[in-house]
Short mmCIF file of C-alpha atoms in Angstrom, two decimals:
data_model
loop_
_atom_site.label_atom_id
_atom_site.label_comp_id
_atom_site.label_asym_id
_atom_site.label_seq_id
_atom_site.Cartn_x
_atom_site.Cartn_y
_atom_site.Cartn_z
CA MET F 22 1.36 34.50 51.03
CA SER F 23 -1.61 34.27 53.32
CA ASN F 24 -1.63 33.89 57.10
CA LYS F 25 1.08 31.45 58.13
CA ASN F 26 -1.28 29.96 60.71
CA GLU F 27 -3.83 28.98 58.10
CA LYS F 28 -4.29 25.20 58.19
CA LYS F 29 -3.43 23.31 55.01
CA ASP F 30 -5.17 20.08 54.04
CA GLU F 31 -2.70 17.74 52.47
CA LEU F 32 -3.15 14.41 50.76
CA PRO F 33 -0.87 11.41 51.27
CA ASP F 34 2.24 11.09 49.15
CA SER F 35 0.63 8.27 47.22
CA TYR F 36 -1.80 10.81 45.76
CA GLY F 37 0.24 11.15 42.57
CA ARG F 38 -0.81 11.71 39.00
CA ARG F 39 -0.93 8.07 37.92
CA GLU F 40 -2.47 6.84 41.15
CA PHE F 41 -5.23 9.40 40.97
CA ILE F 42 -6.18 8.41 37.45
CA THR F 43 -6.25 4.74 38.46
CA LYS F 44 -8.30 5.25 41.60
CA THR F 45 -10.91 7.66 40.24
CA ALA F 46 -11.16 6.35 36.64
CA LEU F 47 -12.16 9.75 35.29
CA PHE F 48 -13.30 8.38 32.00
CA GLY F 49 -13.79 4.76 32.98
CA ALA F 50 -13.70 2.48 30.01
CA ALA F 51 -13.55 5.44 27.60
CA LEU F 52 -10.00 6.26 28.56
CA SER F 53 -8.83 2.74 27.93
CA LEU F 54 -9.12 3.52 24.19
CA GLY F 55 -8.77 0.06 22.80
CA GLY F 56 -7.66 1.54 19.49
CA LEU F 57 -4.21 2.23 20.92
CA THR F 58 -3.09 -1.28 20.14
CA SER F 59 -3.74 -0.63 16.46
CA TRP F 60 -0.77 1.77 16.55
CA ALA F 61 1.63 -0.67 18.17
CA ASN F 62 3.85 -0.32 15.11
CA PRO F 63 3.72 3.36 14.14
CA LEU F 64 5.95 2.74 11.12
CA THR F 65 3.12 0.93 9.34
CA ALA F 66 0.17 2.60 11.04
CA GLN F 67 -0.52 5.11 8.28
CA SER F 68 -2.38 2.46 6.30
CA LYS F 69 -4.67 1.63 9.23
CA LYS F 70 -7.78 3.30 10.61
CA ILE F 71 -8.40 4.48 14.14
CA GLU F 72 -11.34 2.43 15.32
CA LYS F 73 -12.46 4.70 18.13
CA VAL F 74 -12.09 8.46 18.46
CA LEU F 75 -13.57 10.32 21.41
CA LYS F 76 -15.41 13.59 20.91
CA MET F 77 -14.38 16.76 22.67
CA LYS F 78 -16.13 20.13 22.76
CA THR F 79 -14.78 22.69 20.34
CA ARG F 80 -13.81 26.33 20.56
CA LYS F 81 -13.08 29.08 18.07
CA LEU F 82 -9.72 30.77 17.55
CA GLY F 83 -10.98 33.57 15.38
CA LYS F 84 -12.69 31.53 12.66
CA LEU F 85 -10.60 28.41 13.26
CA GLU F 86 -12.57 25.72 15.11
CA VAL F 87 -10.51 23.33 17.23
CA SER F 88 -10.88 21.02 20.22
CA GLN F 89 -11.14 22.87 23.54
CA LEU F 90 -7.79 21.39 24.54
CA GLY F 91 -4.90 21.15 22.11
CA PHE F 92 -1.61 19.28 22.31
CA GLY F 93 1.83 20.91 22.47
CA ASN F 94 4.42 18.72 20.78
CA MET F 95 7.60 20.56 21.76
CA THR F 96 8.70 18.18 24.54
CA LEU F 97 8.50 15.12 22.29
CA SER F 98 11.59 16.09 20.28
CA GLY F 99 13.70 17.33 23.18
CA GLY F 100 16.09 20.21 23.39
CA HIS F 101 13.87 22.52 25.43
CA TYR F 102 12.34 20.67 28.40
CA GLY F 103 14.41 17.51 28.38
CA PRO F 104 15.72 14.81 26.03
CA GLY F 105 12.36 13.95 24.45
CA VAL F 106 11.29 10.48 23.32
CA ASP F 107 12.10 8.23 20.39
CA ARG F 108 10.17 8.55 17.14
CA GLU F 109 7.85 5.59 17.66
CA GLN F 110 6.82 6.77 21.13
CA GLY F 111 6.29 10.29 19.82
CA ILE F 112 3.97 9.03 17.08
CA ARG F 113 2.14 6.86 19.59
CA ILE F 114 1.51 9.81 21.92
CA ILE F 115 0.32 12.14 19.16
CA ARG F 116 -2.09 9.54 17.82
CA LYS F 117 -3.37 8.76 21.31
CA ALA F 118 -4.08 12.48 21.72
CA TYR F 119 -6.13 12.38 18.53
CA GLU F 120 -7.97 9.27 19.71
CA SER F 121 -8.76 11.17 22.91
CA GLY F 122 -10.51 13.93 20.99
CA VAL F 123 -7.70 16.42 20.40
CA THR F 124 -7.84 18.04 16.96
CA PHE F 125 -5.38 20.92 17.48
CA PHE F 126 -1.63 20.21 17.39
CA ASP F 127 1.12 22.76 17.99
CA THR F 128 4.71 22.61 16.72
CA ALA F 129 7.46 24.90 15.35
CA GLU F 130 10.42 24.70 13.02
CA VAL F 131 12.80 25.50 15.87
CA TYR F 132 11.65 22.49 17.93
CA GLY F 133 14.30 19.87 17.35
CA PRO F 134 15.10 21.88 15.28
CA TYR F 135 12.98 20.62 12.38
CA ALA F 136 12.53 17.13 13.88
CA ASN F 137 9.30 18.04 15.65
CA GLU F 138 7.56 19.17 12.47
CA GLU F 139 8.65 15.95 10.79
CA LEU F 140 7.29 13.91 13.70
CA VAL F 141 3.98 15.76 13.72
CA GLY F 142 3.65 15.46 9.95
CA GLU F 143 4.15 11.71 10.01
CA ALA F 144 1.95 11.09 13.04
CA LEU F 145 -1.00 13.11 11.71
CA ALA F 146 -0.77 12.07 8.06
CA PRO F 147 -3.49 9.35 8.29
CA PHE F 148 -6.07 11.90 9.44
CA ARG F 149 -4.64 15.20 8.24
CA ASP F 150 -7.99 16.59 7.10
CA LYS F 151 -9.54 16.03 10.54
CA VAL F 152 -7.03 18.11 12.52
CA ALA F 153 -5.60 21.63 12.63
CA ILE F 154 -1.82 22.03 12.66
CA ALA F 155 -0.15 25.14 14.04
CA THR F 156 3.52 25.84 13.46
CA LYS F 157 5.81 28.84 13.81
CA PHE F 158 8.52 30.79 12.01
CA GLY F 159 10.90 33.55 12.98
CA PHE F 160 14.00 32.15 14.66
CA LYS F 161 17.42 31.96 13.05
CA ILE F 162 18.31 28.31 13.33
CA ASP F 163 22.03 28.91 13.32
CA GLY F 164 22.93 28.56 16.99
CA THR F 165 22.50 32.27 17.76
CA ASN F 166 18.85 32.14 18.84
CA GLY F 167 18.43 35.32 16.81
CA LEU F 168 15.27 36.39 15.01
CA ASP F 169 14.49 36.68 11.30
CA SER F 170 11.03 37.63 10.09
CA ARG F 171 12.06 39.23 6.82
CA PRO F 172 9.41 38.58 4.14
CA GLU F 173 11.85 36.65 1.95
CA HIS F 174 12.79 34.45 4.90
CA ILE F 175 9.14 33.72 5.74
CA ARG F 176 8.45 32.70 2.13
CA LYS F 177 11.45 30.37 2.23
CA VAL F 178 10.75 28.65 5.54
CA VAL F 179 7.03 28.17 4.93
CA GLU F 180 7.88 25.89 2.01
CA GLN F 181 10.22 23.89 4.22
CA SER F 182 7.62 23.56 6.99
CA LEU F 183 4.98 22.41 4.51
CA LYS F 184 7.33 19.69 3.30
CA ARG F 185 8.21 18.49 6.79
CA LEU F 186 4.57 18.48 7.86
CA LYS F 187 3.58 16.47 4.77
CA THR F 188 0.79 18.91 3.96
CA ASP F 189 -0.27 21.51 1.41
CA ARG F 190 -1.38 24.11 3.95
CA ILE F 191 -0.64 25.28 7.48
CA ASP F 192 -3.83 25.83 9.45
CA LEU F 193 -2.31 28.38 11.84
CA TYR F 194 1.04 30.05 11.17
CA TYR F 195 2.54 32.02 14.07
CA GLN F 196 5.38 34.49 14.14
CA HIS F 197 7.31 32.81 16.98
CA ARG F 198 8.74 36.02 18.41
CA VAL F 199 8.31 39.63 17.33
CA ASP F 200 11.33 40.74 15.27
CA LEU F 201 11.94 44.41 16.01
CA THR F 202 14.06 44.79 12.85
CA VAL F 203 11.06 44.05 10.62
CA PRO F 204 7.86 46.14 10.78
CA ILE F 205 5.00 43.91 11.94
CA GLU F 206 2.98 45.27 9.02
CA ASP F 207 5.46 43.66 6.63
CA VAL F 208 5.14 40.34 8.45
CA ALA F 209 1.34 40.51 8.39
CA GLY F 210 1.40 41.47 4.72
CA THR F 211 3.56 38.48 3.86
CA ILE F 212 1.20 36.14 5.70
CA LYS F 213 -1.69 37.79 3.87
CA ASP F 214 -0.03 36.81 0.60
CA LEU F 215 0.51 33.24 1.79
CA ILE F 216 -3.13 33.01 2.81
CA ARG F 217 -4.15 34.25 -0.63
CA GLU F 218 -1.97 31.52 -2.14
CA GLY F 219 -3.59 28.85 0.06
CA LYS F 220 -0.37 27.86 1.80
CA VAL F 221 -1.54 29.32 5.13
CA ILE F 222 -5.12 29.44 6.43
CA HIS F 223 -4.87 31.50 9.63
CA PHE F 224 -2.35 33.99 11.08
CA GLY F 225 -1.04 34.04 14.65
CA LEU F 226 1.50 35.82 16.83
CA SER F 227 3.46 34.41 19.76
CA GLU F 228 4.45 36.62 22.70
CA PRO F 229 3.49 40.00 21.18
CA THR F 230 2.40 43.15 23.00
CA ALA F 231 -1.13 44.51 22.74
CA LYS F 232 0.15 47.32 20.52
CA THR F 233 1.73 44.85 18.12
CA ILE F 234 -1.47 42.82 18.00
CA HIS F 235 -3.49 45.87 16.92
CA ARG F 236 -0.95 46.88 14.27
CA ALA F 237 -0.74 43.41 12.74
CA HIS F 238 -4.49 42.79 12.88
CA ALA F 239 -5.11 45.97 10.88
CA VAL F 240 -3.19 44.42 7.95
CA GLN F 241 -4.21 40.76 8.23
CA PRO F 242 -6.81 39.54 10.74
CA ILE F 243 -5.21 37.45 13.48
CA SER F 244 -6.86 34.21 14.57
CA ALA F 245 -4.78 33.39 17.64
CA ILE F 246 -2.26 34.79 20.07
CA GLN F 247 0.05 32.39 21.91
CA THR F 248 1.65 33.44 25.18
CA GLU F 249 2.47 31.73 28.45
CA TYR F 250 -0.56 31.81 30.73
CA SER F 251 -1.39 29.75 33.79
CA ILE F 252 -2.46 30.06 37.40
CA ILE F 253 1.09 31.12 38.28
CA GLU F 254 1.78 33.26 35.16
CA ARG F 255 -0.94 35.84 34.61
CA SER F 256 0.88 38.74 32.96
CA VAL F 257 -1.53 38.73 30.00
CA GLU F 258 -4.35 39.72 32.35
CA ARG F 259 -2.48 42.92 33.21
CA ASN F 260 -0.58 43.94 30.07
CA GLY F 261 -3.54 44.32 27.73
CA VAL F 262 -2.95 41.20 25.63
CA LEU F 263 -6.08 39.32 26.72
CA GLN F 264 -8.11 42.50 26.41
CA ALA F 265 -6.82 43.04 22.86
CA CYS F 266 -7.91 39.50 21.97
CA GLU F 267 -11.38 40.11 23.36
CA ASP F 268 -11.72 43.46 21.62
CA LEU F 269 -10.63 42.09 18.23
CA GLY F 270 -12.25 38.65 18.31
CA ILE F 271 -8.94 36.80 18.49
CA GLY F 272 -8.49 33.43 20.17
CA PHE F 273 -5.85 32.82 22.83
CA VAL F 274 -3.60 29.76 23.13
CA PRO F 275 -1.77 29.49 26.47
CA TRP F 276 1.55 27.70 26.28
CA GLY F 277 2.92 26.41 29.58
CA PRO F 278 -0.63 26.01 30.95
CA LEU F 279 0.72 23.73 33.68
CA GLY F 280 3.38 26.19 34.80
CA GLN F 281 6.02 24.50 32.63
CA GLY F 282 5.49 21.31 34.61
CA PHE F 283 5.21 22.77 38.10
CA LEU F 284 1.44 22.80 38.65
CA PRO F 285 0.80 19.01 38.57
CA GLY F 286 2.60 18.93 41.92
CA THR F 287 4.86 15.97 41.19
CA MET F 288 8.22 17.75 41.06
CA ASP F 289 10.74 17.55 43.86
CA VAL F 290 11.88 20.98 45.02
CA ASN F 291 15.46 20.08 44.08
CA ILE F 292 14.61 19.02 40.54
CA GLN F 293 16.47 21.89 38.87
CA ALA F 294 19.77 20.20 39.75
CA THR F 295 18.74 17.28 37.51
CA PHE F 296 18.03 19.44 34.45
CA ASP F 297 20.68 19.17 31.75
CA PRO F 298 21.54 22.71 30.57
CA LYS F 299 22.13 21.29 27.09
CA ASN F 300 18.51 20.23 26.59
CA ASN F 301 16.43 21.83 29.33
CA LEU F 302 15.85 25.59 29.42
CA ARG F 303 14.42 25.34 32.92
CA SER F 304 17.92 24.71 34.27
CA THR F 305 18.28 28.50 34.51
CA PHE F 306 14.65 29.57 35.07
CA PRO F 307 14.12 31.27 38.47
CA ARG F 308 10.83 29.47 39.04
CA PHE F 309 12.61 26.11 39.34
CA SER F 310 15.27 27.04 41.87
CA PRO F 311 14.86 25.06 45.13
CA ILE F 312 13.89 28.06 47.26
CA VAL F 313 11.30 29.29 44.77
CA MET F 314 9.88 25.80 44.31
CA LYS F 315 9.49 25.54 48.08
CA ASN F 316 7.90 28.97 48.40
CA ASN F 317 5.34 28.17 45.70
CA GLN F 318 4.20 24.87 47.27
CA PRO F 319 1.11 26.50 48.86
CA ILE F 320 -0.24 26.87 45.33
CA ILE F 321 0.05 23.12 44.82
CA ASP F 322 -1.57 22.50 48.19
CA LEU F 323 -4.52 24.66 47.15
CA LEU F 324 -4.96 22.91 43.79
CA ARG F 325 -4.70 19.51 45.45
CA LYS F 326 -7.32 20.32 48.09
CA PHE F 327 -9.68 22.00 45.61
CA GLY F 328 -9.32 19.13 43.17
CA ALA F 329 -9.79 16.40 45.77
CA GLU F 330 -13.22 17.81 46.59
CA ARG F 331 -14.17 17.46 42.91
CA GLY F 332 -12.44 14.24 41.92
CA ALA F 333 -9.69 16.02 39.98
CA THR F 334 -5.91 16.31 40.06
CA PRO F 335 -4.01 19.59 40.43
CA ALA F 336 -3.18 19.48 36.71
CA GLN F 337 -6.84 19.11 35.79
CA VAL F 338 -7.86 21.98 38.04
CA ALA F 339 -5.17 24.20 36.48
CA LEU F 340 -6.36 23.41 32.94
CA ALA F 341 -10.04 23.73 33.82
CA TRP F 342 -9.36 27.11 35.43
CA LEU F 343 -7.77 28.35 32.21
CA MET F 344 -10.63 27.13 30.03
CA ALA F 345 -13.12 28.80 32.38
CA GLN F 346 -11.51 32.23 31.98
CA LYS F 347 -12.77 32.81 28.42
CA PRO F 348 -14.61 30.63 25.88
CA TRP F 349 -11.93 31.45 23.28
CA ILE F 350 -8.99 30.15 25.31
CA VAL F 351 -7.48 26.82 24.16
CA PRO F 352 -4.60 25.50 26.33
CA ILE F 353 -2.01 23.24 24.71
CA PRO F 354 -0.49 21.05 27.45
CA GLY F 355 2.26 18.75 26.24
CA THR F 356 3.69 15.56 27.69
CA THR F 357 5.90 12.58 26.88
CA ASN F 358 3.82 10.31 29.11
CA LEU F 359 0.62 8.50 28.06
CA ASP F 360 -0.81 8.51 31.59
CA HIS F 361 -0.31 12.25 31.87
CA LEU F 362 -1.92 12.71 28.46
CA SER F 363 -5.05 10.91 29.66
CA GLU F 364 -5.03 13.01 32.81
CA ASN F 365 -4.73 16.26 30.87
CA VAL F 366 -7.53 15.31 28.50
CA GLY F 367 -9.66 14.54 31.55
CA ALA F 368 -9.62 18.25 32.38
CA ALA F 369 -12.12 18.76 29.57
CA LYS F 370 -14.70 17.02 31.79
CA LEU F 371 -14.11 19.41 34.70
CA GLU F 372 -16.30 22.46 34.12
CA LEU F 373 -15.94 25.05 36.87
CA ASN F 374 -18.98 27.24 37.54
CA ALA F 375 -18.90 30.87 38.64
CA SER F 376 -19.15 29.97 42.31
CA GLU F 377 -16.26 27.52 42.12
CA LEU F 378 -14.16 30.01 40.20
CA GLY F 379 -14.87 32.60 42.86
CA VAL F 380 -13.77 30.25 45.63
CA LEU F 381 -10.59 29.38 43.77
CA GLN F 382 -9.82 32.99 42.88
CA THR F 383 -10.30 34.15 46.46
CA ALA F 384 -7.93 31.47 47.71
CA LEU F 385 -5.36 32.27 45.00
CA SER F 386 -5.47 35.97 45.85
CA ARG F 387 -4.14 35.15 49.31
CA LEU F 388 -1.05 33.47 47.88
CA GLU F 389 2.05 35.11 46.51
CA VAL F 390 3.72 33.70 43.39
CA TYR F 391 7.50 33.63 43.52
CA GLY F 392 10.02 33.52 40.69
CA GLY F 393 10.04 34.91 37.15
CA ARG F 394 8.69 32.95 34.21
CA MET F 395 11.98 32.66 32.30
CA ASP F 396 15.59 33.77 32.60
CA ALA F 397 16.88 37.15 31.40
CA LYS F 398 18.08 35.81 28.04
CA GLN F 399 14.67 34.39 27.17
CA MET F 400 12.84 37.47 28.41
CA LEU F 401 14.80 39.71 26.05
CA GLN F 402 12.56 38.41 23.24
CA ILE F 403 9.29 38.74 25.13
CA GLY F 404 6.72 41.53 24.89
CA TYR F 405 8.65 44.50 23.58
CA ASP F 406 7.74 46.91 20.76
#
């Protein structure tokens, strides 16, 4: 960390996520989105029209054009970062994201498992042709957390995902984790066949190495790479993954853009004790231990101070920082809270210029980040050839 004597500007405790949105009214009347009431009963909403949809700038993931911010649906179904929400609330949140201008929605067969794809399929059915859906394959859903990217397995599970998503094509189909027992060329070749058949439109990889990206791209052009990336997790800047994307014209989709929930600055340092190991992976992640949470607080202080000078929350600064790194980066923050959704979408209005980025980068360079991104078990399936 930087000099211990450096003075830190702190905001009062009342400066929370909801309070900030209320006091600053980032979108004013636009964020009230009167159309939300039309979805009060999501079970019958498919026959209704959304009366008001906000516009958001777009970006390209390869040749796939999507909103500059996407929406990660994983937390809605539970099992990874908490218990999730009920079906009606999940549908309400997804449709509110669409009303707010989001056209890029991320899911996976393993989320739930299966339940998240079903939720996304139902929620997006009324406007399927106006959005891009990304989902993933590659895990054995048998309790072992093992991997299976055999061509015959991919061909089987793609049909199941299409059915759950209530669609005839998957806009972006990721290999969820690289399966070292199957040559990546075989995986890419299988996706190439599915693209030829019209069942898949674009190919993606999640958590690959730069070497794997080059090998796969030589067989079937990749549109997007998905890996954890945030102000406190910047491995892709050093391991060649971001550079490979730039060299090959591939888009990048950061998962965990808010530090898996840390960067908004609303977590108590003892929160890990409240995580249920049965449905929250963070119960064993080093980053959420009390001592690490405490040691990383200067990062929150910096985001809070920087954001206060620009009418933004720490979460909005973190998302804006990511989007400012490259024009082909599309973060996918997720949430189970409508207020937090509005806050996250508000980050699209915060455009950081070169000078502001320089100030933020200089300040960040003085701080040390503590704690690994995931536990040893999870890291065994990350970034190895």
